[in-house]
Each structure stands twice: as C-alpha cells, then as structure tokens.
Amino acid sequence: MSAAALDSLATIEKSPGYWSGVMRRFRRDPVAMLALAIILGLVLMAIFAPWIAPNDPYRGQMLRRLRPMGTPGFPLGTDELGRDMLTRLIYGARLSLLMGVTPVIIAFFIGSAIGIAAGYVGGWLNTVLMRTVDVFFAFPSVLLAIALSGALGAGIFNGLLSLTIVFVPPIARIAESVTTAVRKIEYVEAARASGASSFTIVRVHVLGNVIGPIFVYATGLISVSLILASGLSFLGLGVKPPEPEWGLMLNTLRNAIYVQPWVAALPGAMIFITSISFNLLSDGLRSAMDLKA
Amino acid sequence: MLTYIAKRLIYTLPVALGVSIVCFMLVHIAPGDPLTSVLPPDASAQLQAEMRKIYGFDRPLIVQYGLWALKTLQGDLGVSIATGRPVAAELGKALGNTLMLAVLATFIGFVLGCLFGFVAGYFQNSWLDKLASFVSIIGVSVPHYWLGMVLVIIFSVQLNWLPATGAGPGGSADWAWDWVHVKHLILPAVTMSVIPMGIVARTVRALVADILSQEFITGQRAKGLLDGGVFRHVVKNAAPTALAVMGLQLGYLLGGSILIETVFSWPGTGFLLGQAIFQRDLPLLQGTILVLAMFFVALNLVVDVIQSMLDPRVQRA
C-alpha cells in the first residue's frame, strides 16, 4: 500500500469531531475568511505601527494643517494640528482595538462564570445573581456606558471598566440559559449518578457544551463594543488627547468638516471597517457552528 | 392574561428598585466630592460642611437613598448644580425633543427593516437576499455618529440642502411642524434610523425564514394556497416579535441618543447628558439617567404585555 493510500485510510478512520467540522465549514466561508484577514491585518498594523507608520503620530506643524489627501509626504492629508493622518490612523488601531476588544474578553470570562454558576447551581444563587444581572440589563447599553464613564470621568481605565460592566449582563444571561438547558440533559444526570463531583461535571460535561455558544455570542458583541468605545472617546470620555484613537480623532476633526470633509471622515471609516469585519466574522462562526439564535 | 400581566408587573418592581439604586450610586462612585464642582477650591471648611448638610451628603448612604427616592417619587429630581434650575424642568423639554427624534427614527427603521428583512427571508439565498442582508449588516456595524458626520458632509457642506445642526432657526423653544423646522429633523432621524433598520431587518429575515420552513406553510401550499395567502400567514406569525423588537429599539434609541444629538447639536436628553458630564453636574446626570432608564424599564413591560396579547404562545414560554 502506498503512503498516500495509508494517509487517506488514516483520515477515514479518525472520526472528525464537532470542532473540526466547524473549522472546515468556517474555512469554506469566503466572507468570514475575508473578515478574518482584515482583522488580522488590523492587529498586525497595531502591533507594528512604529515600523509601518511613515511619520511621528504626535508631531504636528501648524504650517501644514488640514492638507488634503494626496499631499506629497502625507498621502491621507494632515489633521487640525498638522499631524500625518496616515500615521495617526495606523497608530489609532492600537487604542481603538484595545478599548473595543478588551471589555468583551473580560466580560466573557466574568459573564460566563456568573451565568454558568447561576445555571448549574440554581436555587437562591441563581436568583441573587440573575436578578442583579437583570438590573444592569434594564439599562440601554449606550446609556449605561455613558452613565458609568460620565460619573467616573474620562480615561482609558474608566472607559474599559464601564464597557466591561455593560457587557457582563448580556453574556451572563446567555451563559445562564445555555447552562440551564445543558444541565437537564441526561448525560449530566448520568455523570452525577456515577459519582462525578460537581466540579468535574461542570468542567467536563457542561463547559465543553456551553462555551461555544457563549463565545459566538461574545464575538457578536465586539463590534458593538468597538463602536461604543470609540463613541466614548468621541464624546470626550475614554481616551484623552493627544493619543491617536479613531473616535477621539473623529471628535477633534469635527470642526474641520468645512475645510477637509473627507480627511475628517477617515477615522470613522476605520471604525466602520473594523466593526463590520467583526460582525461578519461572528456571523460566519455562528453559521459554521449551526447556532440559531 | 391578567395573571401574566400581574406576574410581569411584580417582576418589574425589583428591577426598577435596582435601577434606582444604580442611579443613586452614580453620584457616589464619582471621584471626589460632588460638592467640589459647585464650591470654589478655596472654600472654607465651614462653608463646605454647611453645603454638605444642605445637600444631605453628611447622612448615612441608606438614609440618603431613602430621602432621595421619596423626593424622586414626588417628581422632584433635585436642582442642577450648574444652572440652579430644577432638573425635572430641564428634562421635560429635552425629553420631548428626543422622543420626537427617536419615534421618527424607529418608524423609518422599522418600515425599511421589515421591507429588507422580508425580502431577504422570502427569497432566501437569492441575490436579493444577499443585497438586503448586506444592507442590514451595514446598519448594525456602522458607527452612527460617523454616519451622521458623513451625511452632514454630503447634504449640508457639499450640497447645502439641509441644515447641519440645531432644531430650528429659533433654537428649540419654538418647534413647529413646518418645513423650516422639519428639515432640521431629517438628517438626525435618518442617521438614527440605521440602527433599528439593521436589527429589525436581521430579526425579520430570521423570522420569515423560520416560518416559511414550517410544515403548516407547506401544508397550506399543498392545498393550493397562493403566495398572497402565505404572505398573510407569515405576517401574522412574525408581527408580534417584530413589533416587540421595534418597541425595544425605541428604548435603546432614547437611551443612546447622546452620540447623535452631539453630532447634530439636537437639544434633547442626550445633549443634556453631555452638558451634565462636562460640567460635572451630577444631579442633572443622575436625573437624566434615572428618567431614561425607568422609561426603558416601563417600555420593556409594555412591550412584553402587548406581545403576549398579540401572541398567546409567549405567555406559556
């Protein structure tokens, strides 16, 4: 038997698991792959900003303020303080991605922990945890983010904290409902009957089944978080000048729309591209995992 | 039916209580003393103590909350630190402006969202579906404050068709339903409508696709029901959920209007909230957030009750 035949035999014998099926479907989705490529590109751009960017993001010159796109040396023009737009857009990916993605990651862990605990233990713990979650869920998300960061004051840390608090309740709710559903399935009962401890059941049987749906749901929140995070900076909460951040750039360039309208609109286009990529990626994951809601 | 409403009402009360506690605590999580924004930095210790007593900040938290809640229930939201006017009065006018904007935006968004969502769900996987789905994903992904700026650039700066900011030539006091005023409303309302448009379209697409795949539709078709009849079934089944989503979107827009109102200088609650934040006017911030959040809680209740009236299956779930 040739090596190739052996190889193909091996692949037949190995029964493909659920996740490899998901990955296969995901890889065949051209839209999701494009979105993933754009996101990876943005992340690389953020990491290697000092090497890619042609200029210093902080140094401006009053003599060359608000130059149009295509100015020699400044392909995307300059901002209201004469700083290179291209450079600031590249550097902007750092804070914008950090402020947008971090809250969802933290909220994913906290929200999952709350939801799984509430769903698995049930009883009074469920009541206490989920009623508290309901209170925060009762605020429209934008309002809650602005209320918290408005009260706490501007700053990167306060912005991150506010956004994390906004995203814990929706994730905890999903985690709770998925866990409650899984807990009722017979194999969990069988595991308990065979003497498995609660911790083992949660780790082996519950976690593996609930983490996928929660994860997909959380990825869907990233685009909301990006828009909200930049929105906070746009309002003057969140990141403070002179840091390059897309929402803040949009804010400081607002007065320039009568002079260089399209240069002023550039940072928003970056937010848009990033947020739509995360949405398309999340949609791709959802259909690859064949989840409905 | 009545038991469902009663149950839903009882469930809402603790949530409303919790929301009020969160709003109350906003002033207390703020760094520094809420008084620092009104008092000059060199105020004497005696003056500080006196002011603290007037505002009641010297009592235990739980007493402060009780007194605050009692006053709030009587419609007294305190006095704005920056202007010295009652918060409730400042809010009243702003709330009307925001409501007008949000209702119009929800309406536009709902009509377009239903249209796109229905077309996409009915002609699943056709190019029409792809186009409608693409439009709706743009709706949920676009930073609306940026979209507002882009629309201002196109329609105000370059074409000079519509005004860029404000609510009318004479400020917000003299709103009237004539063209001079209505043209100020167009850009903010269209900008705002993009969010509910995207969400309604996605919901309706999923609903229509789900209903069409059910056996009773196949059965009816087999019995010779025409497309018009199928359409009626789909609408009847999708309407309760679509309307519920619309109701909640109205609440989200009311609460989240700050970004769009900032872009268009629209004199609503969001604009007020922006002022409150930058002048560190905590009573105004607290009052505005409380009213908007309570409005959202009440809206949730109303939406649930209406949905259960339209669709009895909801009660059993």
Coordinates of C-alpha atoms in Angstrom, one line a residue:
Chain A
M1 CA 0.0 0.0 0.0
S2 CA 1.4 3.4 -0.9
A3 CA 1.9 6.1 1.7
A4 CA -0.8 8.2 0.2
A5 CA -3.3 5.4 0.5
L6 CA -2.2 4.9 4.1
D7 CA -2.7 8.6 4.7
S8 CA -6.2 8.6 3.3
L9 CA -7.1 5.5 5.3
A10 CA -5.9 7.2 8.4
T11 CA -8.1 10.2 7.8
I12 CA -11.1 7.9 7.2
E13 CA -10.5 6.0 10.5
K14 CA -10.2 9.2 12.5
S15 CA -13.7 10.3 13.1
P16 CA -13.9 14.0 12.7
G17 CA -15.1 15.7 15.9
Y18 CA -17.6 18.5 16.1
W19 CA -14.9 21.3 16.2
S20 CA -13.1 20.0 13.1
G21 CA -16.4 20.1 11.3
V22 CA -16.9 23.7 12.5
M23 CA -13.5 24.7 11.4
R24 CA -14.0 23.0 8.0
R25 CA -17.3 24.9 7.4
F26 CA -15.7 28.1 8.7
R27 CA -12.7 27.8 6.3
R28 CA -15.1 27.4 3.4
D29 CA -16.9 30.6 4.1
P30 CA -15.2 33.2 1.9
V31 CA -16.9 36.2 3.6
A32 CA -15.8 35.1 7.1
M33 CA -12.3 34.4 5.8
L34 CA -12.0 37.9 4.3
A35 CA -13.2 39.4 7.6
L36 CA -10.7 37.3 9.5
A37 CA -7.9 38.5 7.1
I38 CA -8.9 42.2 7.6
I39 CA -8.9 41.7 11.4
L40 CA -5.5 40.0 11.4
G41 CA -4.3 42.9 9.1
L42 CA -5.5 45.5 11.6
V43 CA -4.0 43.6 14.5
L44 CA -0.6 43.4 12.7
M45 CA -0.9 47.1 11.9
A46 CA -1.5 47.9 15.5
I47 CA 1.4 45.8 16.7
F48 CA 3.9 47.0 14.1
A49 CA 2.7 50.6 14.0
P50 CA 6.1 52.1 14.8
W51 CA 7.7 50.3 11.8
I52 CA 4.9 50.8 9.3
A53 CA 3.9 54.4 10.0
P54 CA 5.8 56.9 7.9
N55 CA 5.8 59.8 10.5
D56 CA 5.6 60.6 14.2
P57 CA 1.9 60.4 15.3
Y58 CA 2.4 63.3 17.9
R59 CA 4.4 65.8 16.0
G60 CA 2.5 68.4 14.0
Q61 CA 3.3 71.6 12.2
M62 CA 0.9 74.5 12.3
L63 CA 2.0 75.4 8.8
R64 CA 0.7 72.2 7.2
R65 CA -2.7 71.9 9.0
L66 CA -5.6 70.2 7.2
R67 CA -3.8 69.3 4.0
P68 CA -6.0 67.3 1.5
M69 CA -5.5 63.7 0.7
G70 CA -2.7 63.1 -1.8
T71 CA -0.4 65.8 -0.5
P72 CA 3.2 64.7 -1.1
G73 CA 4.6 63.0 2.0
F74 CA 1.1 62.9 3.5
P75 CA -1.0 60.5 1.4
L76 CA -4.1 60.9 3.6
G77 CA -3.6 64.5 4.4
T78 CA -3.0 66.1 7.8
D79 CA -5.2 66.8 10.8
E80 CA -6.1 70.0 12.6
L81 CA -2.7 70.2 14.2
G82 CA -0.8 69.3 11.1
R83 CA -0.1 65.7 12.1
D84 CA 0.1 63.0 9.5
M85 CA -3.3 61.3 9.1
L86 CA -2.0 58.0 7.8
T87 CA 0.4 57.7 10.7
R88 CA -2.3 58.5 13.2
L89 CA -4.8 56.1 11.6
I90 CA -2.2 53.3 11.9
Y91 CA -1.4 54.1 15.5
G92 CA -5.1 54.6 16.2
A93 CA -5.6 50.9 15.7
R94 CA -3.7 50.2 19.0
L95 CA -6.0 52.1 21.4
S96 CA -9.2 51.5 19.4
L97 CA -8.8 47.8 19.2
L98 CA -7.6 47.6 22.9
M99 CA -10.6 49.7 24.1
G100 CA -13.1 47.8 21.9
V101 CA -11.9 44.2 22.3
T102 CA -10.7 44.0 25.9
P103 CA -14.0 44.7 27.6
V104 CA -15.7 41.9 25.7
I105 CA -12.8 39.5 26.6
I106 CA -13.0 40.3 30.3
A107 CA -16.8 40.3 30.3
F108 CA -16.7 36.9 28.5
F109 CA -14.9 35.4 31.5
I110 CA -16.8 37.2 34.2
G111 CA -20.2 36.8 32.5
S112 CA -19.6 33.1 31.7
A113 CA -18.6 32.4 35.3
I114 CA -21.7 34.1 36.7
G115 CA -24.0 32.5 34.2
I116 CA -22.6 29.0 34.5
A117 CA -22.6 29.2 38.3
A118 CA -26.2 30.5 38.3
G119 CA -27.4 28.0 35.8
Y120 CA -25.7 25.0 37.3
V121 CA -26.2 25.6 41.0
G122 CA -29.7 27.1 40.5
G123 CA -31.8 27.9 43.5
W124 CA -31.1 31.0 45.6
L125 CA -27.7 31.6 43.9
N126 CA -29.4 31.8 40.6
T127 CA -32.0 34.2 41.9
V128 CA -29.4 36.5 43.5
L129 CA -27.0 36.5 40.5
M130 CA -29.6 36.8 37.8
R131 CA -31.8 39.4 39.4
T132 CA -28.6 41.6 39.8
V133 CA -27.8 41.0 36.2
D134 CA -31.3 41.9 35.2
V135 CA -30.9 45.3 36.9
F136 CA -27.9 46.2 34.7
F137 CA -29.6 44.6 31.7
A138 CA -32.5 47.0 32.3
F139 CA -30.4 49.9 31.1
P140 CA -29.9 50.6 27.4
S141 CA -26.3 49.7 26.8
V142 CA -25.2 53.1 25.5
L143 CA -26.8 54.8 28.4
L144 CA -25.2 52.6 31.0
A145 CA -21.7 53.0 29.4
I146 CA -22.1 56.8 29.3
A147 CA -23.6 57.0 32.8
L148 CA -20.7 55.0 34.3
S149 CA -17.9 56.7 32.4
G150 CA -19.6 60.0 32.8
A151 CA -19.7 59.6 36.6
L152 CA -16.2 58.0 36.8
G153 CA -14.6 60.6 34.5
A154 CA -12.6 60.3 31.3
G155 CA -9.6 58.0 31.0
I156 CA -8.7 54.6 29.4
F157 CA -9.2 52.6 32.6
N158 CA -12.6 54.1 33.4
G159 CA -13.7 53.6 29.8
L160 CA -12.6 49.9 29.9
L161 CA -14.3 49.4 33.3
S162 CA -17.6 51.0 32.1
L163 CA -17.7 48.9 29.0
T164 CA -16.9 45.7 30.8
I165 CA -19.8 46.3 33.2
V166 CA -22.0 46.9 30.1
F167 CA -21.1 43.6 28.5
V168 CA -21.2 41.3 31.6
P169 CA -25.0 41.1 31.9
P170 CA -25.9 40.0 28.3
I171 CA -23.1 37.4 28.4
A172 CA -24.2 36.1 31.8
R173 CA -27.8 35.8 30.6
I174 CA -26.8 33.7 27.6
A175 CA -24.5 31.6 29.7
E176 CA -27.2 31.0 32.3
S177 CA -29.8 29.9 29.7
V178 CA -27.4 27.6 27.9
T179 CA -26.2 26.1 31.1
T180 CA -29.7 25.5 32.4
A181 CA -30.6 23.7 29.2
V182 CA -27.5 21.5 29.3
R183 CA -28.0 20.7 33.0
K184 CA -31.3 19.0 32.1
I185 CA -29.7 16.7 29.5
E186 CA -29.5 13.1 30.6
Y187 CA -25.7 12.6 30.4
V188 CA -25.2 15.2 33.1
E189 CA -27.6 13.2 35.3
A190 CA -25.7 10.0 34.3
A191 CA -22.4 11.6 35.3
R192 CA -23.8 12.6 38.7
A193 CA -25.3 9.1 39.2
S194 CA -21.9 7.6 38.5
G195 CA -20.4 9.6 41.3
A196 CA -18.7 12.5 39.5
S197 CA -18.2 15.6 41.6
S198 CA -19.9 18.9 40.7
F199 CA -16.6 20.4 39.7
T200 CA -15.9 17.5 37.3
I201 CA -19.3 17.7 35.8
V202 CA -19.0 21.4 35.1
R203 CA -15.5 21.1 33.8
V204 CA -16.0 18.0 31.6
H205 CA -19.7 18.0 30.6
V206 CA -21.1 21.5 31.0
L207 CA -18.2 23.7 30.0
G208 CA -17.5 21.9 26.7
N209 CA -21.1 22.2 25.7
V210 CA -21.8 25.8 26.7
I211 CA -18.6 27.6 25.9
G212 CA -19.1 27.5 22.1
P213 CA -22.5 29.3 22.1
I214 CA -21.3 31.9 24.7
F215 CA -18.2 32.5 22.7
V216 CA -20.0 33.1 19.5
Y217 CA -22.4 35.4 21.2
A218 CA -19.5 37.3 22.7
T219 CA -17.8 37.7 19.3
G220 CA -21.0 39.4 18.1
L221 CA -20.6 42.0 20.9
I222 CA -17.2 43.1 19.8
S223 CA -18.5 45.3 17.0
V224 CA -20.9 47.0 19.4
S225 CA -18.1 47.4 21.9
L226 CA -15.8 48.9 19.3
I227 CA -18.5 51.4 18.2
L228 CA -19.3 52.2 21.9
A229 CA -15.6 52.5 22.9
S230 CA -14.8 54.9 20.1
G231 CA -18.1 56.7 20.8
L232 CA -17.0 57.3 24.4
S233 CA -13.8 58.9 23.1
F234 CA -15.8 60.8 20.5
L235 CA -17.7 62.3 23.4
G236 CA -14.6 63.2 25.2
L237 CA -14.9 60.4 27.7
G238 CA -12.4 57.5 27.3
V239 CA -9.1 58.2 25.6
K240 CA -7.7 61.7 26.1
P241 CA -5.8 63.9 23.6
P242 CA -3.2 63.8 22.1
E243 CA -3.3 60.0 21.9
P244 CA -4.3 58.7 18.5
E245 CA -7.6 56.9 18.8
W246 CA -10.2 56.8 16.0
G247 CA -13.2 58.0 18.0
L248 CA -11.2 60.9 19.5
M249 CA -9.7 61.8 16.1
L250 CA -13.2 62.0 14.7
N251 CA -14.2 64.3 17.6
T252 CA -11.2 66.7 17.2
L253 CA -11.7 66.7 13.4
R254 CA -15.4 67.5 13.6
N255 CA -14.8 71.3 13.2
A256 CA -12.7 70.6 10.1
I257 CA -15.6 69.2 8.0
Y258 CA -16.0 72.5 6.2
V259 CA -12.3 72.6 5.3
Q260 CA -11.3 69.0 4.6
P261 CA -14.5 67.0 4.9
W262 CA -13.2 63.6 3.7
V263 CA -10.0 63.8 5.7
A264 CA -12.2 64.4 8.8
A265 CA -14.3 61.4 8.0
L266 CA -11.4 58.9 7.7
P267 CA -11.1 57.7 11.3
G268 CA -14.8 56.8 11.3
A269 CA -14.2 54.7 8.2
M270 CA -11.6 52.8 10.1
I271 CA -14.1 52.1 12.9
F272 CA -16.6 51.0 10.4
I273 CA -14.3 48.6 8.6
T274 CA -13.2 47.1 11.9
S275 CA -16.7 46.7 13.3
I276 CA -18.2 45.2 10.1
S277 CA -15.3 42.7 9.9
F278 CA -16.0 41.5 13.5
N279 CA -19.7 41.3 12.7
L280 CA -19.1 39.2 9.5
L281 CA -16.6 37.0 11.4
S282 CA -19.2 36.4 14.1
D283 CA -21.9 35.6 11.6
G284 CA -19.5 33.2 9.9
L285 CA -18.7 31.4 13.2
R286 CA -22.4 31.3 14.1
S287 CA -23.4 29.6 10.8
A288 CA -20.3 27.3 11.0
M289 CA -21.4 26.1 14.4
D290 CA -25.0 25.9 13.2
L291 CA -26.4 28.0 16.0
K292 CA -29.7 29.6 15.6
A293 CA -30.2 32.5 18.0
Chain B
M1 CA -53.9 37.1 30.6
L2 CA -54.4 39.1 33.8
T3 CA -52.2 36.8 35.8
Y4 CA -49.5 37.2 33.2
I5 CA -49.6 41.0 33.4
A6 CA -49.6 40.8 37.2
K7 CA -46.6 38.4 37.2
R8 CA -44.8 40.6 34.8
L9 CA -45.6 43.7 36.9
I10 CA -44.3 42.1 40.1
Y11 CA -41.1 41.1 38.3
T12 CA -40.6 44.6 37.2
L13 CA -40.7 46.2 40.6
P14 CA -37.4 44.8 42.0
V15 CA -35.7 45.6 38.7
A16 CA -37.0 49.2 38.9
L17 CA -35.8 49.4 42.5
G18 CA -32.4 48.1 41.4
V19 CA -32.2 50.6 38.6
S20 CA -32.9 53.4 41.0
I21 CA -30.2 52.2 43.4
V22 CA -27.7 52.1 40.5
C23 CA -28.7 55.7 39.5
F24 CA -28.4 56.8 43.1
M25 CA -24.9 55.3 43.4
L26 CA -23.7 57.1 40.3
V27 CA -23.1 60.2 42.3
H28 CA -21.2 58.2 44.9
I29 CA -18.9 56.3 42.6
A30 CA -17.8 59.7 41.1
P31 CA -14.3 60.6 42.2
G32 CA -14.1 63.4 44.7
D33 CA -16.9 65.1 46.5
P34 CA -20.0 66.0 44.4
L35 CA -19.7 69.4 46.0
T36 CA -16.3 70.2 44.5
S37 CA -17.9 71.3 41.3
V38 CA -20.0 74.0 42.9
L39 CA -17.7 75.3 45.5
P40 CA -14.6 77.4 44.8
P41 CA -11.4 75.5 45.5
D42 CA -10.6 77.8 48.4
A43 CA -13.9 77.4 50.2
S44 CA -13.6 77.3 53.9
A45 CA -14.1 74.1 55.8
Q46 CA -17.2 75.6 57.5
L47 CA -18.8 76.5 54.2
Q48 CA -18.1 73.0 52.9
A49 CA -19.7 71.5 55.9
E50 CA -22.7 73.7 55.6
M51 CA -23.2 72.9 51.9
R52 CA -22.7 69.2 52.6
K53 CA -25.6 69.5 55.2
I54 CA -27.8 71.4 52.7
Y55 CA -27.3 68.7 50.1
G56 CA -27.6 66.0 52.7
F57 CA -24.2 64.4 52.0
D58 CA -23.5 64.1 55.7
R59 CA -26.0 61.4 56.4
P60 CA -25.6 57.6 56.0
L61 CA -26.0 56.3 52.5
I62 CA -29.1 54.3 53.1
V63 CA -30.9 57.4 54.6
Q64 CA -29.7 59.5 51.7
Y65 CA -31.1 56.9 49.3
G66 CA -34.4 56.8 51.1
L67 CA -34.9 60.6 51.1
W68 CA -33.7 60.7 47.5
A69 CA -36.2 58.0 46.4
L70 CA -39.0 59.7 48.3
K71 CA -38.3 63.0 46.6
T72 CA -37.9 61.3 43.2
L73 CA -41.3 59.6 43.5
Q74 CA -42.8 63.0 44.0
G75 CA -41.3 64.2 40.8
D76 CA -38.5 66.2 42.4
L77 CA -35.2 65.3 40.8
G78 CA -33.2 67.9 42.6
V79 CA -31.6 71.1 41.3
S80 CA -29.0 71.3 38.6
I81 CA -25.7 72.4 40.1
A82 CA -24.6 74.3 37.0
T83 CA -27.8 76.3 36.3
G84 CA -29.6 76.2 39.6
R85 CA -32.8 75.2 37.8
P86 CA -34.9 72.1 38.7
V87 CA -33.6 69.0 36.9
A88 CA -37.2 68.0 36.1
A89 CA -37.9 71.2 34.2
E90 CA -34.7 70.9 32.2
L91 CA -35.5 67.3 31.4
G92 CA -39.1 67.9 30.3
K93 CA -38.3 69.9 27.2
A94 CA -35.3 67.8 26.2
L95 CA -37.3 64.6 26.6
G96 CA -39.9 65.9 24.1
N97 CA -37.2 66.7 21.5
T98 CA -35.6 63.3 21.9
L99 CA -38.8 61.4 21.8
M100 CA -39.8 63.1 18.6
L101 CA -36.4 62.2 17.0
A102 CA -36.4 58.6 18.4
V103 CA -40.0 57.8 17.4
L104 CA -39.5 59.1 13.8
A105 CA -36.2 57.2 13.6
T106 CA -37.8 54.0 14.9
F107 CA -40.6 54.3 12.4
I108 CA -38.3 54.8 9.4
G109 CA -36.1 52.0 10.7
F110 CA -39.0 49.6 11.2
V111 CA -40.5 50.2 7.8
L112 CA -37.2 49.8 6.0
G113 CA -36.1 46.9 8.2
C114 CA -39.3 45.0 7.6
L115 CA -39.0 45.5 3.9
F116 CA -35.4 44.4 3.7
G117 CA -35.9 41.6 6.2
F118 CA -39.0 40.3 4.5
V119 CA -37.4 40.3 1.0
A120 CA -34.3 38.6 2.3
G121 CA -36.2 35.9 4.2
Y122 CA -38.8 35.3 1.4
F123 CA -36.2 35.0 -1.4
Q124 CA -33.7 33.2 0.7
N125 CA -30.2 32.8 -0.8
S126 CA -31.1 34.8 -3.9
W127 CA -29.1 37.9 -4.9
L128 CA -32.0 40.0 -3.3
D129 CA -31.4 38.2 0.0
K130 CA -27.6 38.9 -0.2
L131 CA -28.2 42.5 -1.0
A132 CA -30.7 43.0 1.8
S133 CA -28.6 41.1 4.3
F134 CA -25.6 43.3 3.3
V135 CA -27.6 46.5 3.9
S136 CA -28.7 45.2 7.2
I137 CA -25.2 44.2 8.3
I138 CA -24.0 47.7 7.4
G139 CA -26.9 49.1 9.5
V140 CA -25.7 47.2 12.6
S141 CA -22.0 47.8 12.0
V142 CA -21.8 51.5 11.1
P143 CA -20.7 53.9 13.9
H144 CA -23.8 56.0 13.6
Y145 CA -22.0 59.2 14.9
W146 CA -19.7 58.8 11.9
L147 CA -22.6 58.2 9.5
G148 CA -24.2 61.4 10.9
M149 CA -21.0 63.3 10.1
V150 CA -20.8 61.8 6.6
L151 CA -24.4 62.8 5.9
V152 CA -23.7 66.3 7.1
I153 CA -20.7 66.5 4.8
I154 CA -22.8 65.4 1.8
F155 CA -26.1 67.1 2.4
S156 CA -25.0 70.2 4.3
V157 CA -21.4 71.0 3.4
Q158 CA -21.3 69.9 -0.2
L159 CA -24.9 70.1 -1.5
N160 CA -26.2 72.7 1.0
W161 CA -29.6 71.1 1.0
L162 CA -30.2 70.6 4.7
P163 CA -29.0 72.4 7.9
A164 CA -26.1 70.7 9.7
T165 CA -27.1 71.3 13.3
G166 CA -29.8 72.5 15.7
A167 CA -33.5 72.1 15.9
G168 CA -34.7 75.2 14.1
P169 CA -33.9 78.8 13.4
G170 CA -35.0 80.0 16.8
G171 CA -33.5 77.3 18.9
S172 CA -35.5 74.5 20.5
A173 CA -38.2 76.6 22.1
D174 CA -40.5 77.2 19.2
W175 CA -40.7 73.8 17.4
A176 CA -43.4 73.7 14.7
W177 CA -44.3 71.2 12.1
D178 CA -43.3 73.3 9.2
W179 CA -40.6 72.8 6.6
V180 CA -38.2 75.2 8.2
H181 CA -38.2 73.1 11.3
V182 CA -38.7 69.7 9.8
K183 CA -35.7 70.0 7.6
H184 CA -33.6 70.1 10.8
L185 CA -35.1 66.8 11.8
I186 CA -34.3 64.9 8.6
L187 CA -30.6 64.2 8.9
P188 CA -30.6 63.2 12.6
A189 CA -33.7 61.0 12.2
V190 CA -32.3 59.2 9.1
T191 CA -28.9 58.7 10.9
M192 CA -30.6 57.3 13.9
S193 CA -32.9 55.0 11.9
V194 CA -30.0 53.0 10.6
I195 CA -29.6 51.1 13.9
P196 CA -33.2 49.8 14.2
M197 CA -33.2 49.2 10.4
G198 CA -30.3 46.8 10.7
I199 CA -31.6 45.0 13.7
V200 CA -35.3 44.8 12.5
A201 CA -34.1 43.5 9.1
R202 CA -32.0 40.8 10.7
T203 CA -34.8 39.7 13.0
V204 CA -37.5 39.7 10.3
R205 CA -35.3 37.8 8.0
A206 CA -34.8 35.0 10.5
L207 CA -38.5 35.0 11.5
V208 CA -39.7 34.8 7.9
A209 CA -37.2 32.1 7.0
D210 CA -38.3 30.1 10.1
I211 CA -42.0 30.5 9.4
L212 CA -41.6 29.5 5.8
S213 CA -39.8 26.4 6.7
Q214 CA -42.6 25.2 9.0
E215 CA -44.9 22.4 8.0
F216 CA -48.1 24.2 8.1
I217 CA -47.0 26.5 5.3
T218 CA -46.0 23.5 3.2
G219 CA -49.4 22.0 4.0
Q220 CA -51.3 25.1 3.0
R221 CA -49.3 25.4 -0.2
A222 CA -50.1 21.8 -1.0
K223 CA -53.8 22.6 -0.5
G224 CA -53.4 25.4 -3.1
L225 CA -52.8 28.5 -1.0
L226 CA -51.4 31.2 -3.2
D227 CA -48.5 33.5 -2.3
G228 CA -50.8 36.2 -1.1
G229 CA -52.2 33.8 1.5
V230 CA -48.8 32.6 2.5
F231 CA -47.8 36.2 2.9
R232 CA -50.7 36.7 5.3
H233 CA -49.6 33.8 7.5
V234 CA -46.1 35.0 7.6
V235 CA -47.1 38.5 8.6
K236 CA -49.4 37.2 11.3
N237 CA -46.7 35.0 12.8
A238 CA -43.8 37.4 12.5
A239 CA -45.6 40.6 13.7
P240 CA -45.6 40.1 17.4
T241 CA -41.8 39.5 17.6
A242 CA -41.1 42.2 15.1
L243 CA -43.2 44.7 17.0
A244 CA -41.5 43.8 20.2
V245 CA -38.1 44.3 18.7
M246 CA -39.3 47.7 17.4
G247 CA -40.5 48.7 20.9
L248 CA -37.2 47.8 22.5
Q249 CA -35.3 49.7 19.8
L250 CA -37.2 52.8 20.6
G251 CA -36.0 52.5 24.2
Y252 CA -32.4 51.9 23.0
L253 CA -32.6 55.0 20.8
L254 CA -34.0 57.1 23.6
G255 CA -31.2 56.0 25.9
G256 CA -28.5 56.1 23.3
S257 CA -29.3 59.3 21.6
I258 CA -26.3 61.2 23.1
L259 CA -23.9 60.4 20.3
I260 CA -26.3 61.5 17.5
E261 CA -27.5 64.5 19.5
T262 CA -23.9 65.6 20.0
V263 CA -23.2 65.4 16.2
F264 CA -26.3 67.4 15.3
S265 CA -26.5 69.6 18.4
W266 CA -30.0 68.4 18.8
P267 CA -31.4 69.8 22.1
G268 CA -32.6 66.5 23.6
T269 CA -31.8 64.4 26.6
G270 CA -28.5 63.2 25.1
F271 CA -27.3 66.7 24.6
L272 CA -28.3 67.5 28.2
L273 CA -26.4 64.4 29.4
G274 CA -23.3 65.6 27.5
Q275 CA -23.6 69.0 29.3
A276 CA -24.1 67.3 32.7
I277 CA -21.0 65.2 32.2
F278 CA -18.7 68.1 31.2
Q279 CA -19.9 70.5 33.8
R280 CA -19.7 67.7 36.4
D281 CA -23.4 68.5 37.1
L282 CA -24.1 65.2 39.0
P283 CA -27.8 65.9 39.9
L284 CA -28.6 66.6 36.3
L285 CA -26.6 63.5 35.2
Q286 CA -28.4 61.3 37.8
G287 CA -31.9 62.7 37.0
T288 CA -31.5 62.2 33.2
I289 CA -30.2 58.7 33.5
L290 CA -32.8 57.7 36.0
V291 CA -35.7 59.0 33.8
L292 CA -34.3 57.4 30.7
A293 CA -33.6 54.1 32.4
M294 CA -37.1 54.0 34.1
F295 CA -38.6 54.8 30.7
F296 CA -36.8 51.8 29.3
V297 CA -38.0 49.5 32.1
A298 CA -41.6 50.6 31.6
L299 CA -41.3 50.2 27.9
N300 CA -40.0 46.7 28.4
L301 CA -43.0 45.9 30.5
V302 CA -45.5 47.4 27.9
V303 CA -43.8 45.6 25.1
D304 CA -44.0 42.2 26.9
V305 CA -47.7 42.7 27.7
I306 CA -48.6 43.8 24.2
Q307 CA -46.6 40.9 22.7
S308 CA -48.4 38.4 25.0
M309 CA -51.7 39.9 23.9
L310 CA -50.8 39.5 20.2
D311 CA -49.2 36.1 20.6
P312 CA -50.6 33.9 23.4
R313 CA -47.7 31.5 22.9
V314 CA -45.4 34.0 24.6
Q315 CA -47.2 33.5 28.0
R316 CA -46.6 29.8 28.0
A317 CA -42.9 30.2 27.4

